[in-house]
Short mmCIF file of C-alpha atoms in Angstrom, two decimals:
data_model
loop_
_atom_site.label_atom_id
_atom_site.label_comp_id
_atom_site.label_asym_id
_atom_site.label_seq_id
_atom_site.Cartn_x
_atom_site.Cartn_y
_atom_site.Cartn_z
CA VAL A 9 -17.60 -32.19 -2.74
CA ARG A 10 -17.99 -32.28 0.88
CA LEU A 11 -17.31 -28.76 2.49
CA VAL A 12 -15.06 -29.28 5.77
CA GLY A 13 -14.46 -26.77 8.65
CA SER A 14 -18.18 -26.07 9.36
CA GLU A 15 -18.17 -27.60 13.12
CA MET A 16 -14.95 -25.45 13.58
CA CYS A 17 -16.33 -22.23 12.33
CA ILE A 18 -19.65 -22.25 14.42
CA ARG A 19 -17.74 -23.16 17.54
CA ASP A 20 -15.11 -20.88 17.43
CA ARG A 21 -16.54 -18.13 15.25
CA ALA A 22 -15.98 -15.48 17.59
CA HIS A 23 -12.26 -16.54 18.02
CA ILE A 24 -11.16 -17.37 14.78
CA MET A 25 -12.23 -15.96 11.27
CA ARG A 26 -10.90 -16.80 8.02
CA CYS A 27 -11.62 -14.26 5.20
CA VAL A 28 -10.71 -14.27 1.34
CA THR A 29 -10.68 -11.50 -1.27
CA TYR A 30 -10.45 -12.29 -4.95
CA ASN A 31 -11.14 -10.12 -7.83
CA LEU A 32 -12.56 -12.59 -10.61
CA ASN A 33 -11.13 -10.38 -13.71
CA GLY A 34 -15.02 -10.60 -14.65
CA LEU A 35 -14.50 -7.83 -17.12
CA ASP A 36 -12.60 -10.09 -19.38
CA ASP A 37 -14.76 -12.52 -21.52
CA THR A 38 -12.08 -15.06 -22.07
CA ASP A 39 -13.20 -18.17 -20.74
CA VAL A 40 -15.03 -16.30 -18.18
CA ASP A 41 -17.38 -18.85 -17.27
CA VAL A 42 -14.57 -21.71 -17.04
CA ARG A 43 -12.55 -19.29 -15.01
CA THR A 44 -15.43 -18.37 -12.53
CA GLU A 45 -16.38 -21.74 -12.22
CA TYR A 46 -12.94 -22.72 -11.02
CA ALA A 47 -12.47 -19.67 -8.90
CA ILE A 48 -15.51 -20.02 -6.88
CA LEU A 49 -15.02 -23.65 -6.10
CA SER A 50 -11.39 -23.21 -5.52
CA LEU A 51 -12.08 -20.88 -2.76
CA LEU A 52 -14.83 -23.50 -1.32
CA VAL A 53 -12.61 -26.31 -1.17
CA GLY A 54 -8.99 -25.60 -2.22
CA GLU A 55 -6.62 -26.28 -5.26
CA PRO A 56 -5.50 -27.85 -7.26
CA LEU A 57 -9.41 -28.26 -7.78
CA GLN A 58 -9.05 -31.27 -10.04
CA ASP A 59 -7.10 -33.18 -7.06
CA VAL A 60 -9.94 -32.56 -4.70
CA LEU A 61 -12.89 -33.23 -7.27
CA LEU A 62 -11.18 -36.69 -8.07
CA GLY A 63 -10.74 -37.64 -4.50
CA LEU A 64 -7.15 -37.34 -4.66
CA ARG A 65 -6.82 -34.78 -1.51
CA ASP A 66 -9.44 -33.90 1.08
CA PRO A 67 -10.94 -30.51 0.92
CA ASP A 68 -9.66 -27.59 2.56
CA PRO A 69 -11.97 -25.68 5.16
CA ALA A 70 -14.10 -23.38 3.30
CA PRO A 71 -13.35 -19.45 4.37
CA ASP A 72 -16.17 -17.87 6.77
CA VAL A 73 -16.31 -14.91 4.47
CA ILE A 74 -15.73 -14.12 0.93
CA CYS A 75 -15.05 -10.80 -0.78
CA LEU A 76 -15.57 -10.86 -4.46
CA GLN A 77 -14.50 -7.92 -7.04
CA GLU A 78 -15.56 -7.75 -10.78
CA VAL A 79 -18.65 -9.62 -10.42
CA THR A 80 -20.79 -9.36 -13.53
CA ALA A 81 -24.61 -9.91 -13.84
CA ARG A 82 -23.59 -13.10 -16.08
CA THR A 83 -20.91 -14.58 -13.55
CA PHE A 84 -23.14 -13.75 -10.43
CA HIS A 85 -26.51 -15.71 -11.91
CA ALA A 86 -24.44 -18.74 -13.41
CA HIS A 87 -21.86 -19.08 -10.68
CA VAL A 88 -21.20 -16.80 -7.80
CA ARG A 89 -25.00 -17.24 -6.19
CA PRO A 90 -25.82 -20.73 -7.03
CA HIS A 91 -22.61 -22.24 -5.62
CA LEU A 92 -22.25 -20.02 -2.49
CA VAL A 93 -25.68 -20.28 -1.57
CA GLY A 94 -25.58 -23.96 -1.97
CA ALA A 95 -22.49 -24.07 0.27
CA GLY A 96 -24.60 -22.06 3.17
CA TYR A 97 -23.32 -18.56 2.42
CA THR A 98 -25.55 -15.39 2.72
CA LEU A 99 -24.71 -12.91 -0.34
CA PHE A 100 -24.69 -8.74 -0.01
CA PRO A 101 -26.13 -7.59 -2.23
CA ALA A 102 -28.62 -10.55 -3.13
CA GLU A 103 -28.99 -9.07 -6.44
CA PRO A 104 -26.68 -7.63 -9.32
CA ARG A 105 -25.99 -4.05 -8.43
CA GLU A 106 -26.81 -1.82 -11.64
CA ARG A 107 -23.30 -1.46 -12.69
CA GLU A 108 -20.81 -3.15 -15.12
CA HIS A 109 -19.31 -5.08 -12.65
CA PHE A 110 -19.78 -5.06 -8.81
CA GLU A 111 -18.64 -6.07 -5.53
CA VAL A 112 -20.19 -9.28 -3.35
CA ILE A 113 -19.50 -10.20 0.25
CA ALA A 114 -20.47 -13.78 0.80
CA SER A 115 -20.54 -15.22 4.84
CA ARG A 116 -21.23 -18.22 6.72
CA ILE A 117 -21.63 -16.29 9.70
CA PRO A 118 -25.12 -14.49 9.81
CA MET A 119 -25.43 -10.85 9.13
CA ARG A 120 -26.89 -8.04 11.54
CA GLU A 121 -26.28 -5.21 9.17
CA GLN A 122 -25.56 -4.90 5.47
CA ARG A 123 -24.34 -1.47 3.78
CA VAL A 124 -23.15 -0.10 0.37
CA ASP A 125 -21.88 3.52 -0.19
CA PRO A 126 -20.29 5.32 -3.15
CA LEU A 127 -16.48 5.42 -3.06
CA ILE A 128 -15.69 9.13 -2.62
CA GLY A 129 -14.26 10.63 -5.67
CA SER A 130 -14.51 7.58 -7.80
CA LEU A 131 -14.03 8.07 -11.13
CA PHE A 132 -15.64 5.17 -12.19
CA GLY A 133 -18.83 4.83 -9.78
CA ARG A 134 -17.41 2.46 -7.71
CA GLU A 135 -18.65 1.50 -4.33
CA PHE A 136 -17.91 0.62 -0.91
CA VAL A 137 -19.66 -2.60 0.51
CA ALA A 138 -19.73 -3.45 4.52
CA VAL A 139 -21.47 -6.08 6.35
CA GLN A 140 -21.64 -6.31 10.19
CA LEU A 141 -21.49 -10.13 11.28
CA ASP A 142 -23.41 -11.70 14.13
CA SER A 143 -19.97 -11.73 15.90
CA GLY A 144 -19.76 -7.84 15.93
CA VAL A 145 -16.98 -7.72 13.26
CA TRP A 146 -17.74 -5.53 10.42
CA VAL A 147 -16.08 -6.88 7.13
CA HIS A 148 -15.81 -4.37 4.04
CA THR A 149 -14.79 -4.77 0.53
CA ALA A 150 -14.08 -2.59 -2.49
CA HIS A 151 -12.55 -2.16 -5.93
CA MET A 152 -10.66 1.06 -5.69
CA ASP A 153 -10.20 3.17 -8.83
CA SER A 154 -7.80 1.64 -11.16
CA LEU A 155 -5.14 3.16 -13.49
CA LYS A 156 -2.23 5.58 -12.60
CA ASP A 157 -4.74 8.67 -13.26
CA GLY A 158 -6.68 7.35 -10.48
CA LYS A 159 -3.78 7.96 -7.87
CA HIS A 160 -5.30 10.71 -6.00
CA ALA A 161 -8.73 9.19 -5.78
CA ARG A 162 -7.24 5.93 -4.44
CA GLN A 163 -5.65 8.01 -1.70
CA ARG A 164 -8.98 9.68 -0.78
CA GLN A 165 -10.83 6.16 -1.02
CA LEU A 166 -7.97 4.74 1.30
CA ARG A 167 -8.49 7.44 4.23
CA GLU A 168 -12.38 6.93 3.92
CA ILE A 169 -11.75 3.12 4.43
CA PHE A 170 -9.33 3.87 7.37
CA TYR A 171 -11.71 6.26 8.85
CA ASP A 172 -14.51 3.51 8.84
CA LEU A 173 -12.57 0.53 9.85
CA ASN A 174 -11.64 2.77 13.25
CA GLN A 175 -15.17 4.17 13.35
CA ARG A 176 -16.43 0.33 13.20
CA SER A 177 -13.90 -1.44 15.27
CA PRO A 178 -13.48 -4.60 15.15
CA SER A 179 -13.39 -4.37 11.64
CA LEU A 180 -11.48 -5.92 8.51
CA PHE A 181 -11.22 -4.50 5.02
CA LEU A 182 -10.15 -7.01 2.34
CA GLY A 183 -10.45 -6.01 -1.28
CA ASP A 184 -8.69 -4.68 -4.59
CA THR A 185 -7.22 -1.40 -3.70
CA ASN A 186 -5.06 -0.89 -6.91
CA LEU A 187 -2.60 0.86 -4.66
CA ARG A 188 1.00 1.25 -5.70
CA ASP A 189 3.21 1.21 -2.73
CA SER A 190 4.30 4.94 -2.97
CA GLU A 191 0.32 5.89 -2.60
CA VAL A 192 0.17 4.30 0.93
CA PRO A 193 1.43 6.39 3.85
CA ASP A 194 4.36 5.11 5.83
CA VAL A 195 2.68 5.42 8.89
CA LEU A 196 -0.87 4.07 9.06
CA PRO A 197 -3.73 5.88 11.48
CA ASN A 198 -3.56 4.71 14.94
CA GLY A 199 -5.40 1.43 15.21
CA ILE A 200 -5.06 0.17 11.82
CA VAL A 201 -2.76 -2.72 10.77
CA ASP A 202 -1.74 -4.01 7.25
CA ALA A 203 -2.51 -7.67 7.62
CA TRP A 204 0.42 -8.50 5.29
CA GLU A 205 2.89 -6.66 7.43
CA ALA A 206 1.45 -7.70 10.53
CA ALA A 207 1.76 -11.39 9.23
CA GLY A 208 5.82 -11.11 8.63
CA SER A 209 5.67 -9.48 5.29
CA PRO A 210 6.03 -12.82 3.56
CA ALA A 211 7.56 -12.19 0.15
CA TRP A 212 5.61 -15.19 -1.38
CA ALA A 213 2.30 -13.43 -0.18
CA LYS A 214 3.01 -10.03 -1.47
CA ASN A 215 2.26 -9.49 -5.20
CA THR A 216 -1.22 -10.50 -5.90
CA TRP A 217 -1.70 -9.01 -9.29
CA ALA A 218 0.02 -10.54 -12.38
CA GLY A 219 2.85 -11.21 -9.94
CA LYS A 220 3.88 -7.85 -10.08
CA MET A 221 1.81 -5.56 -7.67
CA ARG A 222 0.29 -5.91 -4.29
CA PHE A 223 -3.13 -4.66 -5.44
CA ASP A 224 -5.23 -7.09 -3.03
CA ARG A 225 -4.75 -5.83 0.32
CA ALA A 226 -6.15 -6.20 3.75
CA TYR A 227 -6.40 -3.85 6.80
CA ALA A 228 -7.75 -4.69 10.29
CA SER A 229 -8.97 -2.70 13.58
CA GLY A 230 -9.14 -4.49 16.80
CA LEU A 231 -8.44 -7.70 15.42
CA THR A 232 -5.44 -9.79 15.48
CA VAL A 233 -3.93 -10.94 12.33
CA GLN A 234 -2.89 -14.58 12.63
CA SER A 235 -1.72 -15.43 9.19
CA VAL A 236 -2.11 -14.78 5.42
CA LYS A 237 -1.78 -16.48 2.22
CA VAL A 238 -2.34 -16.25 -1.31
CA THR A 239 -4.05 -18.77 -3.91
CA GLY A 240 -5.08 -18.86 -7.32
CA ARG A 241 -1.92 -18.85 -8.86
CA LYS A 242 -1.67 -22.08 -10.42
CA PRO A 243 -3.09 -22.71 -14.15
CA MET A 244 -6.25 -24.54 -14.91
CA ASP A 245 -5.91 -27.70 -16.62
CA SER A 246 -8.55 -26.62 -19.03
CA THR A 247 -6.79 -23.43 -20.25
CA GLY A 248 -3.30 -23.33 -19.13
CA SER A 249 -3.62 -20.21 -17.29
CA PRO A 250 -4.84 -19.02 -13.76
CA ALA A 251 -8.46 -18.73 -13.10
CA SER A 252 -7.70 -14.70 -12.50
CA ASP A 253 -5.00 -12.48 -13.17
CA HIS A 254 -5.21 -11.67 -9.63
CA ALA A 255 -4.39 -13.83 -6.94
CA ALA A 256 -7.06 -14.53 -3.72
CA LEU A 257 -5.40 -13.04 -0.86
CA TRP A 258 -6.54 -14.88 2.46
CA VAL A 259 -6.33 -13.43 5.95
CA THR A 260 -7.14 -15.36 9.28
CA THR A 261 -7.70 -13.18 12.25
CA THR A 262 -9.10 -13.61 15.94
#
């Protein structure tokens, strides 16, 4: 499969950046290899994946940056690293974390700096991953605490994320926040924009988890959000179900 968009990304990477976040549902062992393989390839070339692989449609431009959650050692070694490194991405972390599942940022833009920090007050030992790209932009991801009991931890973690975005502007956060709408402040801190709201709050791009909740969110500081979209809702031919219970959330910024 031929990846497209490389020349545009290199020529205009200081102006246009296409990022995507995707929770791979790696904790569910059901068809995990088939699902992860489909998920990674569909991020790289678009969907329906079968149409691209059969030459029935041209591949979509590949994203500049990919943020993944619920990666496991198994899916990292079997699917995530082979395909993304083969497609020209640098991965951080380069090896699995010592956790049941972890987060990965993959970038076709060179990285200047990388860091991983514990999420404040996490009940699950989760982490906050960030990279600074050669363009100067910081990209962050996390899988914030889940379940209803994690409300107060999520709110503390959101404040931490907002603080870091402003400290490292221009910056972008994309990840699985697990936030309920009632847990998010009505007014965001100065300099922070909700990417979905900045793109006009399109109803079709709102709910990213099982079609019910807006768990996967993106926030920007010092960047202009051009568009958002969601993918990954189409059932796979091999199983009749989507690759994950989450949709992939795409954000284009300048």
